[in-house]
Short mmCIF file of C-alpha atoms in Angstrom, two decimals:
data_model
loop_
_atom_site.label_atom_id
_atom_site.label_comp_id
_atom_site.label_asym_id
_atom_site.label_seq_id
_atom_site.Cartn_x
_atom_site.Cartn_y
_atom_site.Cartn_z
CA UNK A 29 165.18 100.64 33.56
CA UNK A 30 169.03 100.13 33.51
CA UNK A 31 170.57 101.26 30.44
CA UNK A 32 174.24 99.87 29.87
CA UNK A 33 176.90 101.06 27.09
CA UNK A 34 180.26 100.48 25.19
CA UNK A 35 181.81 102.88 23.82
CA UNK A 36 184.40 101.78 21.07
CA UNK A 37 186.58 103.57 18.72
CA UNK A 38 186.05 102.36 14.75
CA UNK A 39 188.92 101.68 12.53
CA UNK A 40 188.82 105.14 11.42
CA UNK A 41 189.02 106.61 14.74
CA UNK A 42 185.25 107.62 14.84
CA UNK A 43 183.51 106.85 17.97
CA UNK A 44 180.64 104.19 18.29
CA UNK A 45 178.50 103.22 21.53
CA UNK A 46 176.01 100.58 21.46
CA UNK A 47 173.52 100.18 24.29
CA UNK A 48 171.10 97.68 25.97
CA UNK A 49 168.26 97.83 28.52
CA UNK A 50 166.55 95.96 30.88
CA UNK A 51 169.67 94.46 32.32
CA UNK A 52 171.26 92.92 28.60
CA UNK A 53 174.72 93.70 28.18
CA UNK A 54 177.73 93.03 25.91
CA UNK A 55 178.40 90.39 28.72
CA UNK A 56 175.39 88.93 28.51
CA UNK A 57 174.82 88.68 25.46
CA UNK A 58 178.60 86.58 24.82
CA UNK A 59 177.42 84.68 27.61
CA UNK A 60 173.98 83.52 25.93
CA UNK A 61 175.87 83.06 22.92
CA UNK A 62 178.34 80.65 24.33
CA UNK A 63 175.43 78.77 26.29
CA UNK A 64 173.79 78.37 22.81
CA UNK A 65 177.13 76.82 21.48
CA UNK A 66 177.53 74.09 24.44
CA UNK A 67 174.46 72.82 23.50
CA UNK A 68 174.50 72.66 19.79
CA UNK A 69 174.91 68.48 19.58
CA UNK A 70 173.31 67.72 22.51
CA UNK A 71 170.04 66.43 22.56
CA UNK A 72 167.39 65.68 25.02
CA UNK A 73 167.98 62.31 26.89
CA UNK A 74 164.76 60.06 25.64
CA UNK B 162 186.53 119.34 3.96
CA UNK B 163 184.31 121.60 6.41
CA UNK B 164 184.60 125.21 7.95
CA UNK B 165 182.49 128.05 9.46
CA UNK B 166 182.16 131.25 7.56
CA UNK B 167 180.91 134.36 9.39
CA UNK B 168 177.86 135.84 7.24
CA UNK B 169 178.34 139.25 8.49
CA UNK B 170 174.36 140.26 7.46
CA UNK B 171 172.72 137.45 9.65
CA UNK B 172 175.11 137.65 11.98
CA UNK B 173 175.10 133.26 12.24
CA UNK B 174 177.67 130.85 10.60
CA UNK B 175 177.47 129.22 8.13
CA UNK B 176 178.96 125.81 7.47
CA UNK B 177 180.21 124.19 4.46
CA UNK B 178 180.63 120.56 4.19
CA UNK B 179 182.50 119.87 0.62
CA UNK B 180 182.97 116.14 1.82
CA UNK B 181 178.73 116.08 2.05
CA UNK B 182 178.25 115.88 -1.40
CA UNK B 183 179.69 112.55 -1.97
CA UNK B 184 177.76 111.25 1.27
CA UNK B 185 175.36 108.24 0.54
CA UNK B 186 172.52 108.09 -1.37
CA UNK B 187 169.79 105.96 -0.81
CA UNK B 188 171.76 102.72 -1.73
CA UNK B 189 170.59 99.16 -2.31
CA UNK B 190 168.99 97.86 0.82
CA UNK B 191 171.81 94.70 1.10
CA UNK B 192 174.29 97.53 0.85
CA UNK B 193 172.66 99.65 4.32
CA UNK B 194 175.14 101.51 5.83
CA UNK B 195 173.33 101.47 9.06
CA UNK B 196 172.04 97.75 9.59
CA UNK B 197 174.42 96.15 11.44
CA UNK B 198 177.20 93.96 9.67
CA UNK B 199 176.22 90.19 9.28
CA UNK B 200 178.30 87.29 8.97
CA UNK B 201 179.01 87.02 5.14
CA UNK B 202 177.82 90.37 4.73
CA UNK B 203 179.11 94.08 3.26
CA UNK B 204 180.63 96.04 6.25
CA UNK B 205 178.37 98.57 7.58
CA UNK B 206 178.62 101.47 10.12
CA UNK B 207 177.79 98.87 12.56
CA UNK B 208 180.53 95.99 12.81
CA UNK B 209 178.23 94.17 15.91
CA UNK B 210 174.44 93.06 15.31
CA UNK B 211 174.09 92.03 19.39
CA UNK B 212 172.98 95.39 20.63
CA UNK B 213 169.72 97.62 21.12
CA UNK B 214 170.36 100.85 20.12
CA UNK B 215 173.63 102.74 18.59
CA UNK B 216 174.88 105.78 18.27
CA UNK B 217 177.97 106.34 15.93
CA UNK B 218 179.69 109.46 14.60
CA UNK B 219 178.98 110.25 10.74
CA UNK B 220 181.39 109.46 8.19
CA UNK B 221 179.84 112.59 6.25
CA UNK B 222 180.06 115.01 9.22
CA UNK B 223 179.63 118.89 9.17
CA UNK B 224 181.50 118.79 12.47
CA UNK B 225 184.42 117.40 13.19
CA UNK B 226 186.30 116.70 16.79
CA UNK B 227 189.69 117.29 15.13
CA UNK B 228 188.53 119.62 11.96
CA UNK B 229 191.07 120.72 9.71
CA UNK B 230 192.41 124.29 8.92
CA UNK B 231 189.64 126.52 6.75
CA UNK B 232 190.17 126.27 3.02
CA UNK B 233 190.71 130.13 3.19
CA UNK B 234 192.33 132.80 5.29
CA UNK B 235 189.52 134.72 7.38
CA UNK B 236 189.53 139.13 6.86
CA UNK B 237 188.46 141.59 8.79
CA UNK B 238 184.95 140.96 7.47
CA UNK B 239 184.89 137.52 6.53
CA UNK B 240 185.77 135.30 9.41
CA UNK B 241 186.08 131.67 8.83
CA UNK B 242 186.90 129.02 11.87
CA UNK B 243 187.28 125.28 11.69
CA UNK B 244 184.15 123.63 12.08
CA UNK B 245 184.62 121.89 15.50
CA UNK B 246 181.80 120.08 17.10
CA UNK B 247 180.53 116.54 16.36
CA UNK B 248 177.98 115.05 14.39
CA UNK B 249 176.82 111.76 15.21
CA UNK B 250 173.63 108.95 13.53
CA UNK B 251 171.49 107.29 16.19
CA UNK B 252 169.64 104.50 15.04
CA UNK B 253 166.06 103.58 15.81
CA UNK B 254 166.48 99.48 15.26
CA UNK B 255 168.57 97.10 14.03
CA UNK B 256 165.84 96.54 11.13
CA UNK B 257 166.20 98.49 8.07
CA UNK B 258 162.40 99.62 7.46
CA UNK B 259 160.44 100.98 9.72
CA UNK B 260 160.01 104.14 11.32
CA UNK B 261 160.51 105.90 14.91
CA UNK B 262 156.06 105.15 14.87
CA UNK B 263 156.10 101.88 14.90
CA UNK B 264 158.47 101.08 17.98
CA UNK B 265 156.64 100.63 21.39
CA UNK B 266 156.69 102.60 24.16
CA UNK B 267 159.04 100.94 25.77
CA UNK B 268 161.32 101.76 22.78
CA UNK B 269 160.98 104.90 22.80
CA UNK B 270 161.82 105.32 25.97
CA UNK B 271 165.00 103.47 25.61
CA UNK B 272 166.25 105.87 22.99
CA UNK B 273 165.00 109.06 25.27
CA UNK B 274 167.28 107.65 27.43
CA UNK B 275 169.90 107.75 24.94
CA UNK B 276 169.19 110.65 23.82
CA UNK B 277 169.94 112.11 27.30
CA UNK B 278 173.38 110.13 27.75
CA UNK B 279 174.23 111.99 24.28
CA UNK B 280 172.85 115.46 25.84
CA UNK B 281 175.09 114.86 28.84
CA UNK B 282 178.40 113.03 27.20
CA UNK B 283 178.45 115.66 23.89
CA UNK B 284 177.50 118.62 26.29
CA UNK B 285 180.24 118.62 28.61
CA UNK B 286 182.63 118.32 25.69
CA UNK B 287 184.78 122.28 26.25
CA UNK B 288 184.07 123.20 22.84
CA UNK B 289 180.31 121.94 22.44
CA UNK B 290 177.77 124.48 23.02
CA UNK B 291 174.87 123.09 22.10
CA UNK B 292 173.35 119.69 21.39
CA UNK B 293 171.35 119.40 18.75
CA UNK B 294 168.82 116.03 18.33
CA UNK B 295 166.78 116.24 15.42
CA UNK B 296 165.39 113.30 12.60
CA UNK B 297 164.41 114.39 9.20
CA UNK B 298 161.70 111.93 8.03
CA UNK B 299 160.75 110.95 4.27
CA UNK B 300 162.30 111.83 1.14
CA UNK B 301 160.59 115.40 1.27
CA UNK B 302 163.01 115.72 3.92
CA UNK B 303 165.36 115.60 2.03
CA UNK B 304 166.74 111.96 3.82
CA UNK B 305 169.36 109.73 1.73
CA UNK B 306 169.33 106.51 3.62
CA UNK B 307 165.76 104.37 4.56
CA UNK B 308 166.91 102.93 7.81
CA UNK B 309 165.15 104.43 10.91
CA UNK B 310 167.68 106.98 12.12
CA UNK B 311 168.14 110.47 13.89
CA UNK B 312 171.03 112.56 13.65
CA UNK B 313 172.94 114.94 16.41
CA UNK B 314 174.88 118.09 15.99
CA UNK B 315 177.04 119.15 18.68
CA UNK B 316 177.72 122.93 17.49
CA UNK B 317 180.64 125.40 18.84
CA UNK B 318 178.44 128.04 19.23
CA UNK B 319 174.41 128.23 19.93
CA UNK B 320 172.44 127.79 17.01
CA UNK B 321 170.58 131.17 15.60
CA UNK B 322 167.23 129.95 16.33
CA UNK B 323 167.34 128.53 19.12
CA UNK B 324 169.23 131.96 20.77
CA UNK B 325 165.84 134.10 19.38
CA UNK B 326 164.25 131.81 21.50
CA UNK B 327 166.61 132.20 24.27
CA UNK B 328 166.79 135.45 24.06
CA UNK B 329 162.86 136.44 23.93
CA UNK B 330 162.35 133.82 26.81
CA UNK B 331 165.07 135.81 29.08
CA UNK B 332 162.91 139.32 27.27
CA UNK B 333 159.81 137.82 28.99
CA UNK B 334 161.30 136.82 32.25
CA UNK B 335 162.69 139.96 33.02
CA UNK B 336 159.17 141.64 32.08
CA UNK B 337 156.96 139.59 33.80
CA UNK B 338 159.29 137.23 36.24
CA UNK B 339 157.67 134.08 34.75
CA UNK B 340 158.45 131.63 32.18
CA UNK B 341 157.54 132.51 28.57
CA UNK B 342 156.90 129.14 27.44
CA UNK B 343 155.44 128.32 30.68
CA UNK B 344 152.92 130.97 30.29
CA UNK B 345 151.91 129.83 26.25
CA UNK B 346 151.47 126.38 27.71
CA UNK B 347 148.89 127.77 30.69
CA UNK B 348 147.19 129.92 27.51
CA UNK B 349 146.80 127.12 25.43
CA UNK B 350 145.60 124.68 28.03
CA UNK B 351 142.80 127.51 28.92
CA UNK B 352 141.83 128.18 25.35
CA UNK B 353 141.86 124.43 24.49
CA UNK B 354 141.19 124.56 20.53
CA UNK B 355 144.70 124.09 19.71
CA UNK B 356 145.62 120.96 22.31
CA UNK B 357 146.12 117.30 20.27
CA UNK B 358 147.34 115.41 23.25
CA UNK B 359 147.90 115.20 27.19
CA UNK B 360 149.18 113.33 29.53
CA UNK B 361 150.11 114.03 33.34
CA UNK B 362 153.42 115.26 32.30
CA UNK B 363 153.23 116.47 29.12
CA UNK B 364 151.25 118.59 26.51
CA UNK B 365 151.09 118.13 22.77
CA UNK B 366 149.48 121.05 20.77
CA UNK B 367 149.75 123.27 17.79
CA UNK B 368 150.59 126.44 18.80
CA UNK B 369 148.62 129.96 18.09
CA UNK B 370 151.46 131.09 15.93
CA UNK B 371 152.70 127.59 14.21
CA UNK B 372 154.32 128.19 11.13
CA UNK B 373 153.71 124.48 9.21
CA UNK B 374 149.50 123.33 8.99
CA UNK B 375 150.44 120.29 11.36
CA UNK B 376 153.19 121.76 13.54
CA UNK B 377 153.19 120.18 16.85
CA UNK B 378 154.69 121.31 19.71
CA UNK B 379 155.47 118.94 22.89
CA UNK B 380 155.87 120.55 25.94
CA UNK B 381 156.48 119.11 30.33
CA UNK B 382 153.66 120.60 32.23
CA UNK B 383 156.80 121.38 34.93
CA UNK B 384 159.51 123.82 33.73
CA UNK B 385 162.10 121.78 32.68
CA UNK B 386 165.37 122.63 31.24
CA UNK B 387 166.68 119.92 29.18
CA UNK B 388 166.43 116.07 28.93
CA UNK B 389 168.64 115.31 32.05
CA UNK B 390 166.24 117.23 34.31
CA UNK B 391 163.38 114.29 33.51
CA UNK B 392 162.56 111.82 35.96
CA UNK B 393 162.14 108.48 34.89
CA UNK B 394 158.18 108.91 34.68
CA UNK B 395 158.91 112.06 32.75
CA UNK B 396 160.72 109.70 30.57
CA UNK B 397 157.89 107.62 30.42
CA UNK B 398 155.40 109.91 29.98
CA UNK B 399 157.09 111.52 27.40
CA UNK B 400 157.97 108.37 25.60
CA UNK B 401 154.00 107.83 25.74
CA UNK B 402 153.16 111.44 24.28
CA UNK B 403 155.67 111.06 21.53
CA UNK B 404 154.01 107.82 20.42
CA UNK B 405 150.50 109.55 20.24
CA UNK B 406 151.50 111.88 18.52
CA UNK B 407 153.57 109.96 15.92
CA UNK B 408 150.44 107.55 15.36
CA UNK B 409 148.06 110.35 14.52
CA UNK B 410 149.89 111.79 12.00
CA UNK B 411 150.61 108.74 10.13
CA UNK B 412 146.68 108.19 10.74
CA UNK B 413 145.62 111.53 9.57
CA UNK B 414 146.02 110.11 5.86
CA UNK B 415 146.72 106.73 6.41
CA UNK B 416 150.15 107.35 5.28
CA UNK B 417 153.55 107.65 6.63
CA UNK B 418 154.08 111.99 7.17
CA UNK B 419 156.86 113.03 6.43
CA UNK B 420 158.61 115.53 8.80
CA UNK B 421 161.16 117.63 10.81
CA UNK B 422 161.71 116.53 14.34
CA UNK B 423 163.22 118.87 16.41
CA UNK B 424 164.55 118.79 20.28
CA UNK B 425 165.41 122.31 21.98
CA UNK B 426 166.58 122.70 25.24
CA UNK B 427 169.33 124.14 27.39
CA UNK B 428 172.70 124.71 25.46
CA UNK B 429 175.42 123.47 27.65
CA UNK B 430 178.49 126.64 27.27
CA UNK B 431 178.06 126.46 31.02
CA UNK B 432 175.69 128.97 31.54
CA UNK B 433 172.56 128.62 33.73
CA UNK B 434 169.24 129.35 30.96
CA UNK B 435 166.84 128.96 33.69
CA UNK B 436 164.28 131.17 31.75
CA UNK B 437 164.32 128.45 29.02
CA UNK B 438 161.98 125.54 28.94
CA UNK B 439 162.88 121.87 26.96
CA UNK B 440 160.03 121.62 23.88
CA UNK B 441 159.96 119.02 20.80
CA UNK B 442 158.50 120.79 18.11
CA UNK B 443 157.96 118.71 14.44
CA UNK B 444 157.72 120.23 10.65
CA UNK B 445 155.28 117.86 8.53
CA UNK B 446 156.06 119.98 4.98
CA UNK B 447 152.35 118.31 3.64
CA UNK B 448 149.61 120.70 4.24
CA UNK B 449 147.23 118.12 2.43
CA UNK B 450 147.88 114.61 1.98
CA UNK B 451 148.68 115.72 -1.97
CA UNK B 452 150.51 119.51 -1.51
CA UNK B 453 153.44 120.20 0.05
CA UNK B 454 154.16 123.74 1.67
CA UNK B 455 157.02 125.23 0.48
CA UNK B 456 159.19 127.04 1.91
CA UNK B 457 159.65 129.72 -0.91
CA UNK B 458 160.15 133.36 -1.29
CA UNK B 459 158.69 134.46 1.77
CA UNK B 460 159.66 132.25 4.39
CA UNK B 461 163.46 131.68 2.64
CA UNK B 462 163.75 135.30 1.93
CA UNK B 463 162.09 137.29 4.36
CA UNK B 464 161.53 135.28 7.22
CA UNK B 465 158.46 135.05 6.86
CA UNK B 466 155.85 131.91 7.08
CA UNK B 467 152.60 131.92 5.20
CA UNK B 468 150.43 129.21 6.92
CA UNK B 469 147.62 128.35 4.37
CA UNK B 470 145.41 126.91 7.66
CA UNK B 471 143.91 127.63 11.12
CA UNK B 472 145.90 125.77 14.27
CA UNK B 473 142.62 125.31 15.21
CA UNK B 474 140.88 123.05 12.75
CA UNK B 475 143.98 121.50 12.00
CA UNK B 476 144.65 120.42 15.67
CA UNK B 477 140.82 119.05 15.42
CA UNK B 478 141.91 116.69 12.77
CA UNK B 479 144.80 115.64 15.04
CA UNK B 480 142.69 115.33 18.34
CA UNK B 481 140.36 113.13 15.88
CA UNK B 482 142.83 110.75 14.51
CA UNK B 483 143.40 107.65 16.06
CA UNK B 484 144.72 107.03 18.88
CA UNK B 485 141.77 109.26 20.56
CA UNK B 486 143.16 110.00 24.19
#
């Protein structure tokens, strides 16, 4: 099970890390998200 | 601010957190400091609400990377050091209610895993001795904030309790060349009464000499150190033992039990422990479903517990409650 993490550093200096499994990342994640946008206004040809 | 004061009968430190007393207290649920931020929303701990888990460093901590000077200037008798270390939240979901019982297997197992990048990342830190994962549960607790959450303290120095243990495990090693906690886990497999749960790698019971009427214990059939010595079916299997044993007590009573979760295992000041062995052990403070146990004179004072109840019986009540394995 493939854990992946980013670690950043809060405005305040204090550290965070979020993590995913099961191969999500960050990456993927932005990349979903910007599939999801391309599509908003397109709709199925009839 | 925060500092470590010697207490020169006890021979431990002490810590006080001034800082802590103006830390959160169970505020409105839109006002969460540990969901993550939403669009329109009041900024939490979390500014990013694409992610799994998260662990974050507390913005009430007892321990601090870069601690400031003590308030006072330390004697001969009454030493005082900046409290060094770090304290961080981890949360258990993204959702505010909830609790660590409810999450799958598969969950759990994700934040095990977490748990053991914190072990690793906080333990090779030069001035962390010990890593500390632990959740208080319920208000009875003592918790401020609702949202599913643990809590780890990286400490300078090895905490007292866990060095009695240390210390009587390396007592019973030298005496008899084997593991002490290996050798209560072979006695209470033979005796059987006290077990609650097993699995291939793991053993859930309440010990001969637990302290609380529902003290568990959770122990790796192999002598294991710490977290990073777990394979991934350890992981697994442990994940699995922790969710049995998290569903029966919530269905002893049908309620959710309050309690103490508590992970010990190797300290990491470099040193080898083998004669330690990794255990979970968990507080619930109810002793019925409508008394509380107390920790009062005795136990605050002296040292020492009263336990109102036989491990026995009460691990009988455990073994019966749902889910039967």
């Amino acid at each position: 099970m493939r854990m992946t993490k980013k670690t950043v550093e809060k405005d305040d200096g204090r550290v965070l890390i979020y993590y995913w499994f099961n191969g999500k990342s960050e990456d993927a994640v932005t990349r979903r998200r910007g599939d999801a946008e391309k599509r908003k206004g397109k709709h199925c040809p009839s | 601010m925060s500092e470590l004061r010697w207490h020169p009968l006890l021979e431990q430190w002490v810590i006080t957190a001034t800082h802590r007393q103006e830390r959160t207290f169970f505020p409105p649920d839109d006002y969460c400091p540990l969901c993550p931020t939403k669009d329109d929303g009041f900024p939490t701990e979390i500014p990013a609400a694409d992610y799994e888990l998260v662990a974050f460093e507390n913005k009430f901590p007892s321990l601090k990377r870069r601690p400031e000077k003590p308030s006072v200037d330390e004697t001969e008798l009454y030493k005082v050091r900046p409290a060094a270390g770090v304290c961080e939240v981890v949360t258990y979901s993204q959702e505010h209610t909830g609790t660590l019982t409810d999450k799958s297997e598969e969950e759990i197992e994700h934040l095990i895993q977490v748990w053991t990048d914190r072990y690793s990342e906080l333990g090779a830190l030069d001035f962390v001795d010990y890593v500390f994962i632990f959740e208080n549960k319920g208000r009875e607790i003592g918790v401020t904030l609702n949202h599913p959450h643990g809590q780890i303290y990286a400490y300078p120095f090895i905490p007292p309790v866990v060095g009695k243990e240390l210390e009587a495990s390396q007592k019973h090693q030298q005496k008899t060349g084997r593991c002490l906690l290996c050798d209560v886990l072979a006695e209470e497999m033979d005796d059987g009464r006290r077990l609650v749960a097993q699995n291939e790698h793991f053993t859930a019971f309440i010990p001969f000499y637990a302290r609380y009427p529902y003290e568990v214990h959770i122990l790796p059939n192999a002598h294991r150190l710490c977290l990073s010595d777990f394979s991934e079916d350890e992981q697994k299997a442990l994940a699995n033992i922790l969710s049995i044993v998290l569903q029966k007590y919530d269905n002893l009573w049908g309620i959710s039990l309050p309690y103490m979760m508590v992970l010990h295992q190797k300290p990491t000041d470099g040193k080898e422990h083998g004669h330690y062995h990794f255990h979970i052990e968990f507080y619930p403070p109810y002793r019925t479903k409508e008394k509380l146990k107390y920790l009062a004179g005795s136990e605050s004072g002296a040292g020492v517990f009263i336990n109102d109840t036989l491990a026995e019986e009460k691990a009988e009540e455990l073994r019966k409650a749902e889910p039967q394995t």
